C-alpha cells in the first residue's frame, strides 16, 4: 500500500503535465478506483492535486506537513533518503538510526522526526526540537574506503553541503568549527556525527542534523534566545520542511560523493571560505585558556590556529570560547 | 600488534623523513625500519609473548614530526608513557584516532567499563571524539579490563593504548 502510493507520487512527479487515471492504473497495475482512493488519501495528507476530466491528474503543491510520501516527493537523490522513515515523535533520531544500522540498514537510510523529545547535542546536551518547526534527521552512511581516523572530516563535509544549500536563500551563513552553522552570529543548525568502527574499518556512521526553520522568537527557549536563530527569523519567510530536506539531502549526497571520490582537499577550501571568525582571535580551552588566531583548517580537518608567540597549533578536540 | 595499515603509515613517514633507522617496540612486537640506499626496508619480528617493559619511542622520531607540524600532535607516533606498571595483560585497546577520550556516554552517566569488568568483542569501552565525531570504541577482544591508561577528558593520540585486557 505504502509503496504503491510512493510509486504514484514518483510517477506524477517525474511526469510533465497531466497523467490520466487510465495510465496510472496501467503503470501501477491497480484499478482505476484504487487510483482514485490513493488520490483522496494524498489530498488528505495535504497534497494539492488537480484533476481534470479527459486530461488527468497533476500535483500542484506538496503539503507542508511532513510524512514519508511528502518527504520523498520529487527527491532526486541517487541513494540518500531513497529509503526514508518518518516518525512523528522520537526520543532522538540518532538512537533510531543506531538501532537500524545495527540491524543492517543500508547506506543512505534516513530517519526524520517531526519532534524529538530528547534530542542529542554534544555529549547529549539538550537540543530544542519542537514539532513542525525544524528538521531533525539522521542519515546512515557506510563509507568503505575511509579510515576511521579520517571519518571526522565527514562532519565538515556535511557542514559545507548545508551551508551551500542555505546560501541560495540568500543568507550569510558561516561554519563554526567544526560543525555549527551560524547566521548573524547565532546558531541555526548543528551536526552530530557518531561512528561505530573497528581499529581500521568503519561499520557505520550516523550523521545527525538539526536545523531551526520556522521558529519565531517566541518558539525559541529562553535559555537559547540570545544564541539561536531560525530561517524564519533571519529571512522573514516560512519554509516547506519537505522542500528544505529535499534540498539538503541533494547537497549532502553530492558533497559526500565528492569527498569519497576526491578526498577532502577541495572541500577544505570551501570550508575555509565559509569559516566563522576566520582570521579573528578566539580563546582555546585545553588544560588552560589561551588566545589564538584562527588561520584555517589542516588537510585532515583539524583547526589551525596561531598563538600569541606565533606558534602554530592544530586542534582536533578542544573547547573554544568564541 | 601493529596493523598493516599502521606499518604502512610508519614507512611513509620514515620514507619522507631524514631518519635512516627507526625502532618501535610495543606489547610483544618490535618493528625496525631501516633505509638503505634511499629505500625503506622493513624488519618485523615478534619478541617475547609476555609484556615487555615499554620503551618510549626513539628520540630520533620526534624531531622529525615536529619539523613538519610545529608543536604537538606527533600523531603517527604514539607517545607512550614508559610503563613501569607490572600489570599482566594480553591485549591493548588503542585509539583509532586523535581526539578526546570519554569514559562515559555523558558526564551524568557511569563509565562504560571499570577495572575488573568483563568485556566481549562488542562491548563499548569508551568514546573518542574528534571534530564532533563521536566514535564508540568496542573492545574487539574478550577478557577482563585490568588497567585503564587514560583519564576522562584526556587528549589521546592515534594508536595510543587506552585499556589493557587480560584473557579470561
Coordinates of C-alpha atoms in Angstrom, one line a residue:
Chain A
X1 CA 0.0 0.0 0.0
X2 CA 2.6 2.5 1.1
X3 CA 4.9 1.6 -1.7
X4 CA 2.1 1.9 -4.3
X5 CA 1.5 5.4 -3.0
X6 CA 5.2 6.2 -3.3
X7 CA 5.2 4.9 -6.8
X8 CA 2.2 7.0 -7.6
X9 CA 3.9 10.2 -6.3
X10 CA 7.1 9.3 -8.1
X11 CA 5.3 8.8 -11.3
X12 CA 3.4 12.1 -11.0
X13 CA 6.5 14.0 -10.0
X14 CA 8.6 12.7 -12.9
X15 CA 5.9 13.5 -15.4
X16 CA 5.4 16.8 -17.2
X17 CA 1.8 17.9 -17.3
X18 CA -1.1 15.7 -16.6
X19 CA -1.3 11.9 -16.2
X20 CA -4.5 10.1 -16.9
X21 CA -6.2 7.8 -14.4
X22 CA -6.0 5.1 -17.1
X23 CA -2.3 5.5 -17.4
X24 CA -1.7 5.4 -13.7
X25 CA -3.8 2.3 -13.3
X26 CA -1.8 0.6 -16.0
X27 CA 1.6 1.8 -14.8
X28 CA 1.0 0.8 -11.2
X29 CA -1.1 -2.2 -12.0
X30 CA -4.0 -1.2 -9.9
X31 CA -7.7 -0.5 -10.6
X32 CA -9.0 3.0 -11.6
X33 CA -10.9 3.1 -8.3
X34 CA -7.7 2.3 -6.4
X35 CA -6.0 5.2 -8.1
X36 CA -8.9 7.4 -7.1
X37 CA -8.6 6.2 -3.5
X38 CA -4.9 6.9 -3.4
X39 CA -5.5 10.4 -4.8
X40 CA -8.0 11.1 -2.0
X41 CA -5.6 9.9 0.6
X42 CA -2.8 12.2 -0.8
X43 CA -5.2 15.1 -0.7
X44 CA -5.9 14.4 3.0
X45 CA -2.1 14.4 3.6
X46 CA -2.1 17.9 2.2
X47 CA -1.2 17.5 -1.4
X48 CA -2.9 19.8 -3.8
X49 CA -3.8 17.7 -6.8
X50 CA -5.5 19.0 -9.8
X51 CA -7.8 16.5 -11.6
X52 CA -9.2 17.5 -15.0
X53 CA -11.7 15.4 -16.9
X54 CA -10.1 13.9 -20.1
X55 CA -6.7 15.1 -19.0
X56 CA -5.8 13.5 -15.8
X57 CA -4.0 14.4 -12.6
X58 CA -1.3 16.8 -11.7
X59 CA 0.4 17.6 -8.3
X60 CA 0.3 21.3 -7.8
X61 CA 1.7 21.6 -4.3
X62 CA 3.1 19.3 -1.7
X63 CA 1.9 19.6 1.9
X64 CA 4.0 21.4 4.5
X65 CA 3.1 18.6 6.8
X66 CA 5.8 16.0 6.8
X67 CA 5.2 12.3 6.1
X68 CA 7.1 9.7 4.2
X69 CA 5.5 10.4 0.8
X70 CA 5.8 14.2 1.0
X71 CA 9.4 13.9 2.1
X72 CA 10.2 11.8 -0.8
X73 CA 8.2 13.7 -3.3
X74 CA 10.4 14.8 -6.1
X75 CA 13.6 13.6 -4.3
X76 CA 16.2 13.4 -7.0
X77 CA 19.0 11.8 -4.9
X78 CA 20.6 8.6 -6.1
X79 CA 20.6 6.9 -2.7
X80 CA 20.4 9.3 0.2
X81 CA 16.9 9.3 1.6
X82 CA 15.6 6.8 -1.0
X83 CA 15.0 4.6 2.0
X84 CA 13.3 7.0 4.4
X85 CA 11.4 6.6 7.7
X86 CA 9.3 9.4 9.2
X87 CA 8.4 9.3 12.9
X88 CA 6.0 11.8 14.4
X89 CA 7.9 11.8 17.7
X90 CA 11.0 10.0 18.8
X91 CA 13.4 10.5 21.7
X92 CA 16.2 11.1 19.2
X93 CA 16.6 10.3 15.5
X94 CA 20.2 9.3 16.4
X95 CA 19.0 6.5 18.6
X96 CA 16.6 5.2 16.0
X97 CA 19.4 5.3 13.3
X98 CA 21.8 3.4 15.5
X99 CA 19.2 0.7 16.0
X100 CA 18.5 0.4 12.3
X101 CA 22.2 0.5 11.4
X102 CA 22.8 -2.4 13.8
X103 CA 20.1 -4.2 12.0
X104 CA 22.0 -3.7 8.7
X105 CA 20.0 -0.7 7.4
X106 CA 21.6 0.2 4.1
X107 CA 23.8 3.2 3.2
X108 CA 21.7 6.3 2.8
X109 CA 18.8 5.3 5.0
X110 CA 17.4 8.5 6.6
X111 CA 15.3 8.9 9.7
X112 CA 13.3 12.1 10.0
X113 CA 11.3 13.1 13.1
X114 CA 8.5 15.7 13.5
X115 CA 9.7 16.1 17.0
X116 CA 12.4 14.9 19.3
X117 CA 11.7 14.5 23.0
X118 CA 15.3 14.2 24.0
X119 CA 17.4 15.4 21.1
X120 CA 21.0 15.0 21.5
X121 CA 23.7 17.5 21.1
X122 CA 27.3 17.1 22.1
X123 CA 27.5 14.7 25.0
X124 CA 23.7 14.6 24.9
X125 CA 23.3 18.2 25.6
X126 CA 19.7 19.2 25.1
X127 CA 18.6 20.3 21.6
X128 CA 15.3 22.0 21.3
X129 CA 13.2 20.2 18.7
X130 CA 9.6 21.1 18.7
X131 CA 7.1 19.6 16.3
X132 CA 6.8 21.1 12.9
X133 CA 9.3 23.9 13.4
X134 CA 12.5 22.4 12.3
X135 CA 14.2 19.5 10.7
X136 CA 15.7 16.7 12.7
X137 CA 17.1 13.9 10.8
X138 CA 19.8 11.2 10.9
X139 CA 21.5 9.5 7.9
X140 CA 23.2 6.2 8.0
X141 CA 26.4 6.1 6.0
X142 CA 28.7 3.2 5.3
X143 CA 31.8 4.6 3.6
X144 CA 34.0 1.6 2.8
X145 CA 37.2 3.3 1.7
X146 CA 37.5 5.8 4.5
X147 CA 39.7 5.1 7.5
X148 CA 38.1 5.7 10.9
X149 CA 40.7 8.4 11.7
X150 CA 39.6 10.3 8.7
X151 CA 35.9 10.0 9.3
X152 CA 35.6 13.1 11.4
X153 CA 36.1 15.0 8.1
X154 CA 32.5 14.0 7.3
X155 CA 31.2 16.5 9.8
X156 CA 33.0 19.3 7.9
X157 CA 31.8 17.9 4.6
X158 CA 28.2 17.9 5.8
X159 CA 28.6 21.5 7.1
X160 CA 29.8 22.7 3.7
X161 CA 26.9 20.9 2.0
X162 CA 24.4 22.5 4.3
X163 CA 26.0 26.0 4.1
X164 CA 26.0 26.0 0.3
X165 CA 22.3 25.0 0.3
X166 CA 21.4 27.9 2.6
X167 CA 23.4 30.4 0.6
X168 CA 20.7 30.4 -2.1
X169 CA 18.1 32.0 0.2
X170 CA 20.2 34.2 0.4
X171 CA 21.6 34.3 3.9
X172 CA 25.1 35.0 5.1
X173 CA 26.0 31.6 6.5
X174 CA 29.1 30.7 8.4
X175 CA 30.5 27.5 9.8
X176 CA 31.8 27.5 13.3
X177 CA 34.4 24.8 13.6
X178 CA 33.8 22.1 13.4
X179 CA 30.1 21.7 12.9
X180 CA 27.7 24.5 13.7
X181 CA 26.0 26.7 11.2
X182 CA 25.7 30.3 12.1
X183 CA 23.6 33.2 10.8
X184 CA 24.4 36.6 12.1
X185 CA 26.4 35.2 14.9
X186 CA 23.6 32.9 16.1
X187 CA 23.3 29.1 15.7
X188 CA 20.9 27.9 13.0
X189 CA 21.9 24.2 12.8
X190 CA 24.1 21.7 14.3
X191 CA 25.6 18.4 13.2
X192 CA 26.3 15.4 15.4
X193 CA 28.3 12.5 13.9
X194 CA 28.6 9.2 15.6
X195 CA 30.5 6.2 14.4
X196 CA 30.8 2.5 15.1
X197 CA 34.2 1.4 14.0
X198 CA 36.9 -1.1 14.5
X199 CA 40.6 0.0 14.5
X200 CA 40.8 0.0 10.7
X201 CA 37.3 -0.3 9.4
X202 CA 34.1 1.7 9.7
X203 CA 31.0 -0.3 10.4
X204 CA 28.7 2.7 10.0
X205 CA 28.3 6.4 10.7
X206 CA 25.2 8.2 11.8
X207 CA 25.2 11.7 10.6
X208 CA 22.6 13.7 12.6
X209 CA 21.5 17.2 11.6
X210 CA 19.2 19.5 13.4
X211 CA 18.0 22.8 11.9
X212 CA 15.8 25.6 13.2
X213 CA 13.5 26.6 10.3
X214 CA 10.1 28.0 11.1
X215 CA 10.7 29.1 14.7
X216 CA 9.6 32.6 15.7
X217 CA 11.4 34.3 18.5
X218 CA 8.7 33.0 20.9
X219 CA 9.4 29.4 19.9
X220 CA 12.9 29.6 21.0
X221 CA 13.6 28.5 24.5
X222 CA 14.5 31.3 26.9
X223 CA 18.0 29.9 27.5
X224 CA 18.9 29.9 23.9
X225 CA 17.2 33.1 22.6
X226 CA 20.4 35.0 22.6
X227 CA 22.4 32.3 20.9
X228 CA 20.0 30.6 18.4
X229 CA 18.1 31.7 15.4
X230 CA 15.9 30.2 12.6
X231 CA 15.5 30.6 8.9
X232 CA 12.1 32.3 9.5
X233 CA 13.7 34.8 11.9
X234 CA 16.5 35.6 9.5
X235 CA 14.5 35.8 6.3
X236 CA 11.0 36.7 7.4
X237 CA 9.7 33.8 5.4
X238 CA 8.4 30.4 6.4
X239 CA 9.6 27.3 4.6
X240 CA 8.2 24.0 3.5
X241 CA 10.1 21.4 5.5
X242 CA 9.8 18.8 2.8
X243 CA 11.5 21.0 0.3
X244 CA 14.2 22.0 2.6
X245 CA 15.0 18.4 3.5
X246 CA 15.0 17.5 -0.2
X247 CA 17.5 20.3 -1.0
X248 CA 19.7 19.3 2.0
X249 CA 19.8 15.6 1.0
X250 CA 20.7 16.5 -2.6
X251 CA 23.6 18.7 -1.4
X252 CA 24.8 16.3 1.2
X253 CA 24.8 13.4 -1.3
X254 CA 26.8 15.4 -3.8
X255 CA 29.4 16.6 -1.3
X256 CA 29.7 13.1 0.2
X257 CA 30.4 11.6 -3.2
X258 CA 33.0 14.3 -3.9
X259 CA 34.6 13.5 -0.6
X260 CA 34.7 9.8 -1.2
X261 CA 36.0 10.1 -4.8
X262 CA 38.4 13.0 -4.5
X263 CA 39.1 13.3 -0.8
X264 CA 38.9 16.3 1.5
X265 CA 41.2 18.7 -0.3
X266 CA 38.7 20.7 -2.4
X267 CA 36.1 20.8 0.3
X268 CA 38.7 22.1 2.7
X269 CA 39.0 25.3 0.7
X270 CA 35.2 25.7 0.5
X271 CA 35.1 25.2 4.3
X272 CA 37.7 27.9 4.9
X273 CA 35.8 30.3 2.8
X274 CA 32.7 29.8 5.0
X275 CA 34.6 29.8 8.3
X276 CA 33.2 31.7 11.2
X277 CA 35.7 34.2 12.7
X278 CA 38.4 33.4 10.2
X279 CA 41.5 35.5 11.0
X280 CA 40.0 36.6 14.3
X281 CA 41.2 35.9 17.8
X282 CA 39.5 33.3 19.9
X283 CA 40.1 31.6 23.2
X284 CA 41.0 28.0 23.3
X285 CA 40.4 26.0 26.4
X286 CA 42.6 23.0 26.8
X287 CA 44.1 22.4 30.2
X288 CA 44.4 26.2 30.4
X289 CA 42.8 29.0 28.4
X290 CA 44.9 30.7 25.8
X291 CA 44.4 33.2 23.0
X292 CA 44.7 32.1 19.4
X293 CA 44.1 33.4 16.0
X294 CA 42.1 31.2 13.6
X295 CA 44.0 30.8 10.4
X296 CA 42.3 27.9 8.7
X297 CA 42.0 24.1 8.8
X298 CA 44.6 21.4 8.2
X299 CA 44.3 18.9 5.4
X300 CA 42.7 16.5 7.8
X301 CA 40.2 19.0 9.1
X302 CA 41.9 19.9 12.3
X303 CA 41.5 23.6 13.3
X304 CA 44.7 25.6 12.6
X305 CA 45.4 28.4 15.0
X306 CA 48.4 30.6 15.9
X307 CA 49.1 31.6 19.5
X308 CA 50.5 34.9 20.7
X309 CA 54.1 33.7 20.2
X310 CA 53.4 33.0 16.6
X311 CA 53.5 29.3 17.2
X312 CA 51.1 27.2 15.1
X313 CA 48.8 24.6 16.6
X314 CA 46.4 22.0 15.2
X315 CA 43.3 21.3 17.3
X316 CA 41.3 18.1 17.0
X317 CA 39.3 18.3 20.0
X318 CA 39.1 21.4 22.1
X319 CA 36.5 23.7 23.7
X320 CA 36.6 27.1 22.1
X321 CA 35.2 30.2 23.6
X322 CA 34.2 32.1 20.5
Chain B
X1 CA 50.3 -6.0 17.3
X2 CA 50.7 -3.3 14.8
X3 CA 48.3 -3.3 11.9
X4 CA 49.5 -3.5 8.4
X5 CA 48.0 0.0 7.9
X6 CA 50.0 1.4 10.8
X7 CA 53.2 -0.1 9.5
X8 CA 52.4 1.4 6.1
X9 CA 51.9 4.7 7.7
X10 CA 55.2 4.5 9.5
X11 CA 57.0 3.5 6.4
X12 CA 55.6 6.5 4.6
X13 CA 56.6 8.9 7.4
X14 CA 60.1 7.5 7.7
X15 CA 60.4 7.5 3.9
X16 CA 59.7 11.2 3.8
X17 CA 62.0 11.9 6.6
X18 CA 65.7 12.1 7.1
X19 CA 65.6 9.2 9.6
X20 CA 67.6 6.2 8.4
X21 CA 66.9 3.9 11.3
X22 CA 63.8 3.6 13.4
X23 CA 62.8 1.1 16.0
X24 CA 59.3 0.9 17.6
X25 CA 58.5 -1.6 20.3
X26 CA 55.1 -2.3 21.8
X27 CA 53.4 -5.2 23.6
X28 CA 55.2 -8.2 22.2
X29 CA 56.1 -6.7 18.8
X30 CA 59.1 -4.9 17.6
X31 CA 59.3 -3.1 14.3
X32 CA 62.6 -1.9 12.9
X33 CA 62.7 0.3 9.8
X34 CA 65.9 1.0 8.0
X35 CA 66.6 3.0 4.9
X36 CA 69.3 1.6 2.7
X37 CA 70.3 3.4 -0.4
X38 CA 67.2 5.5 -0.2
X39 CA 64.9 2.6 0.2
X40 CA 62.9 1.5 3.2
X41 CA 63.5 -2.0 4.4
X42 CA 61.0 -3.4 7.0
X43 CA 62.1 -5.8 9.6
X44 CA 59.4 -7.0 11.8
X45 CA 59.7 -9.7 14.4
X46 CA 57.9 -10.9 17.4
X47 CA 59.7 -10.6 20.7
X48 CA 58.6 -12.2 23.9
X49 CA 54.9 -13.0 24.1
X50 CA 54.6 -11.6 27.6
X51 CA 54.5 -7.9 28.1
X52 CA 57.8 -6.2 28.0
X53 CA 58.9 -3.0 29.7
X54 CA 57.7 -0.4 27.3
X55 CA 60.2 2.0 25.9
X56 CA 59.4 5.5 24.9
X57 CA 59.6 5.9 21.1
X58 CA 63.1 6.5 19.8
X59 CA 64.0 10.1 20.4
X60 CA 65.0 10.4 16.8
X61 CA 61.4 10.0 15.7
X62 CA 60.2 13.1 17.4
X63 CA 62.2 16.0 16.0
X64 CA 61.1 14.9 12.6
X65 CA 57.4 15.1 13.3
X66 CA 57.8 18.5 15.0
X67 CA 59.5 19.8 11.9
X68 CA 56.6 19.0 9.8
X69 CA 53.9 20.0 12.2
X70 CA 55.1 22.7 14.5
X71 CA 54.3 21.8 18.1
X72 CA 52.2 19.0 19.4
X73 CA 50.4 16.2 17.6
X74 CA 53.1 13.6 16.8
X75 CA 50.0 11.7 15.8
X76 CA 51.5 8.8 13.9
X77 CA 54.0 8.0 16.6
X78 CA 52.0 7.2 19.8
X79 CA 53.6 9.0 22.7
X80 CA 53.5 6.1 25.1
X81 CA 54.4 6.7 28.7
X82 CA 57.2 4.5 29.8
X83 CA 55.1 1.9 31.6
X84 CA 56.5 1.0 34.9
X85 CA 53.5 -1.0 35.9
X86 CA 53.8 -4.7 36.1
X87 CA 50.1 -5.4 35.3
X88 CA 49.8 -8.6 33.4
X89 CA 47.8 -8.3 30.2
X90 CA 47.2 -9.8 26.8
X91 CA 45.7 -7.0 24.7
X92 CA 45.7 -3.3 24.5
X93 CA 42.7 -1.4 23.1
X94 CA 44.1 1.5 21.2
X95 CA 42.6 4.7 20.0
X96 CA 41.8 4.7 16.3
X97 CA 42.2 8.4 16.0
X98 CA 43.4 11.6 17.6
X99 CA 40.8 13.0 19.9
X100 CA 39.3 13.4 23.4
X101 CA 38.8 10.3 25.5
X102 CA 35.4 10.0 27.2
X103 CA 34.9 7.2 29.7
X104 CA 31.1 7.6 29.8
X105 CA 28.3 8.4 27.3
X106 CA 27.7 11.7 29.1
X107 CA 29.0 13.5 32.2
X108 CA 26.0 12.3 34.2
X109 CA 26.4 8.6 33.3
X110 CA 28.6 5.9 34.7
X111 CA 31.7 4.8 32.9
X112 CA 31.3 2.3 30.2
X113 CA 33.7 0.0 31.9
X114 CA 35.9 -0.1 35.0
X115 CA 38.8 -2.2 36.1
X116 CA 37.7 -5.7 36.8
X117 CA 34.8 -5.6 34.3
X118 CA 34.5 -8.4 31.8
X119 CA 34.1 -7.3 28.1
X120 CA 33.5 -9.1 24.9
X121 CA 34.3 -8.1 21.4
X122 CA 31.2 -5.9 21.0
X123 CA 31.3 -4.2 24.4
X124 CA 31.6 -0.4 24.1
X125 CA 34.5 0.7 26.3
X126 CA 34.7 4.4 25.7
X127 CA 34.1 7.2 23.2
X128 CA 36.9 9.1 21.4
X129 CA 35.7 12.4 19.9
X130 CA 37.4 14.5 17.3
X131 CA 35.8 17.3 15.4
X132 CA 32.5 16.4 16.9
X133 CA 32.6 12.9 15.5
X134 CA 31.9 10.6 18.4
X135 CA 33.5 7.2 18.0
X136 CA 32.2 4.4 20.2
X137 CA 35.2 2.2 20.7
X138 CA 34.5 -1.6 21.0
X139 CA 36.8 -3.9 22.9
X140 CA 37.3 -6.2 19.9
X141 CA 38.5 -8.8 22.3
X142 CA 37.1 -10.9 25.1
X143 CA 38.5 -10.6 28.6
X144 CA 38.9 -8.6 31.7
X145 CA 39.8 -4.9 31.9
X146 CA 42.9 -4.9 34.0
X147 CA 44.0 -1.3 33.5
X148 CA 42.6 2.0 32.2
X149 CA 45.5 4.1 30.9
X150 CA 43.9 7.4 30.3
X151 CA 41.6 9.8 32.2
X152 CA 38.2 11.1 31.2
X153 CA 38.6 14.1 29.0
X154 CA 42.2 13.5 28.2
X155 CA 43.5 14.0 24.7
X156 CA 44.7 10.8 23.0
X157 CA 46.8 10.2 20.0
X158 CA 46.3 7.8 17.1
X159 CA 47.3 4.4 18.2
X160 CA 47.7 5.3 21.9
X161 CA 46.8 2.4 24.2
X162 CA 43.6 3.1 26.2
X163 CA 42.9 -0.1 28.1
X164 CA 44.7 -3.3 28.9
X165 CA 42.7 -6.5 28.7
X166 CA 43.6 -9.9 30.1
X167 CA 42.2 -13.1 28.6
X168 CA 39.9 -15.0 30.8

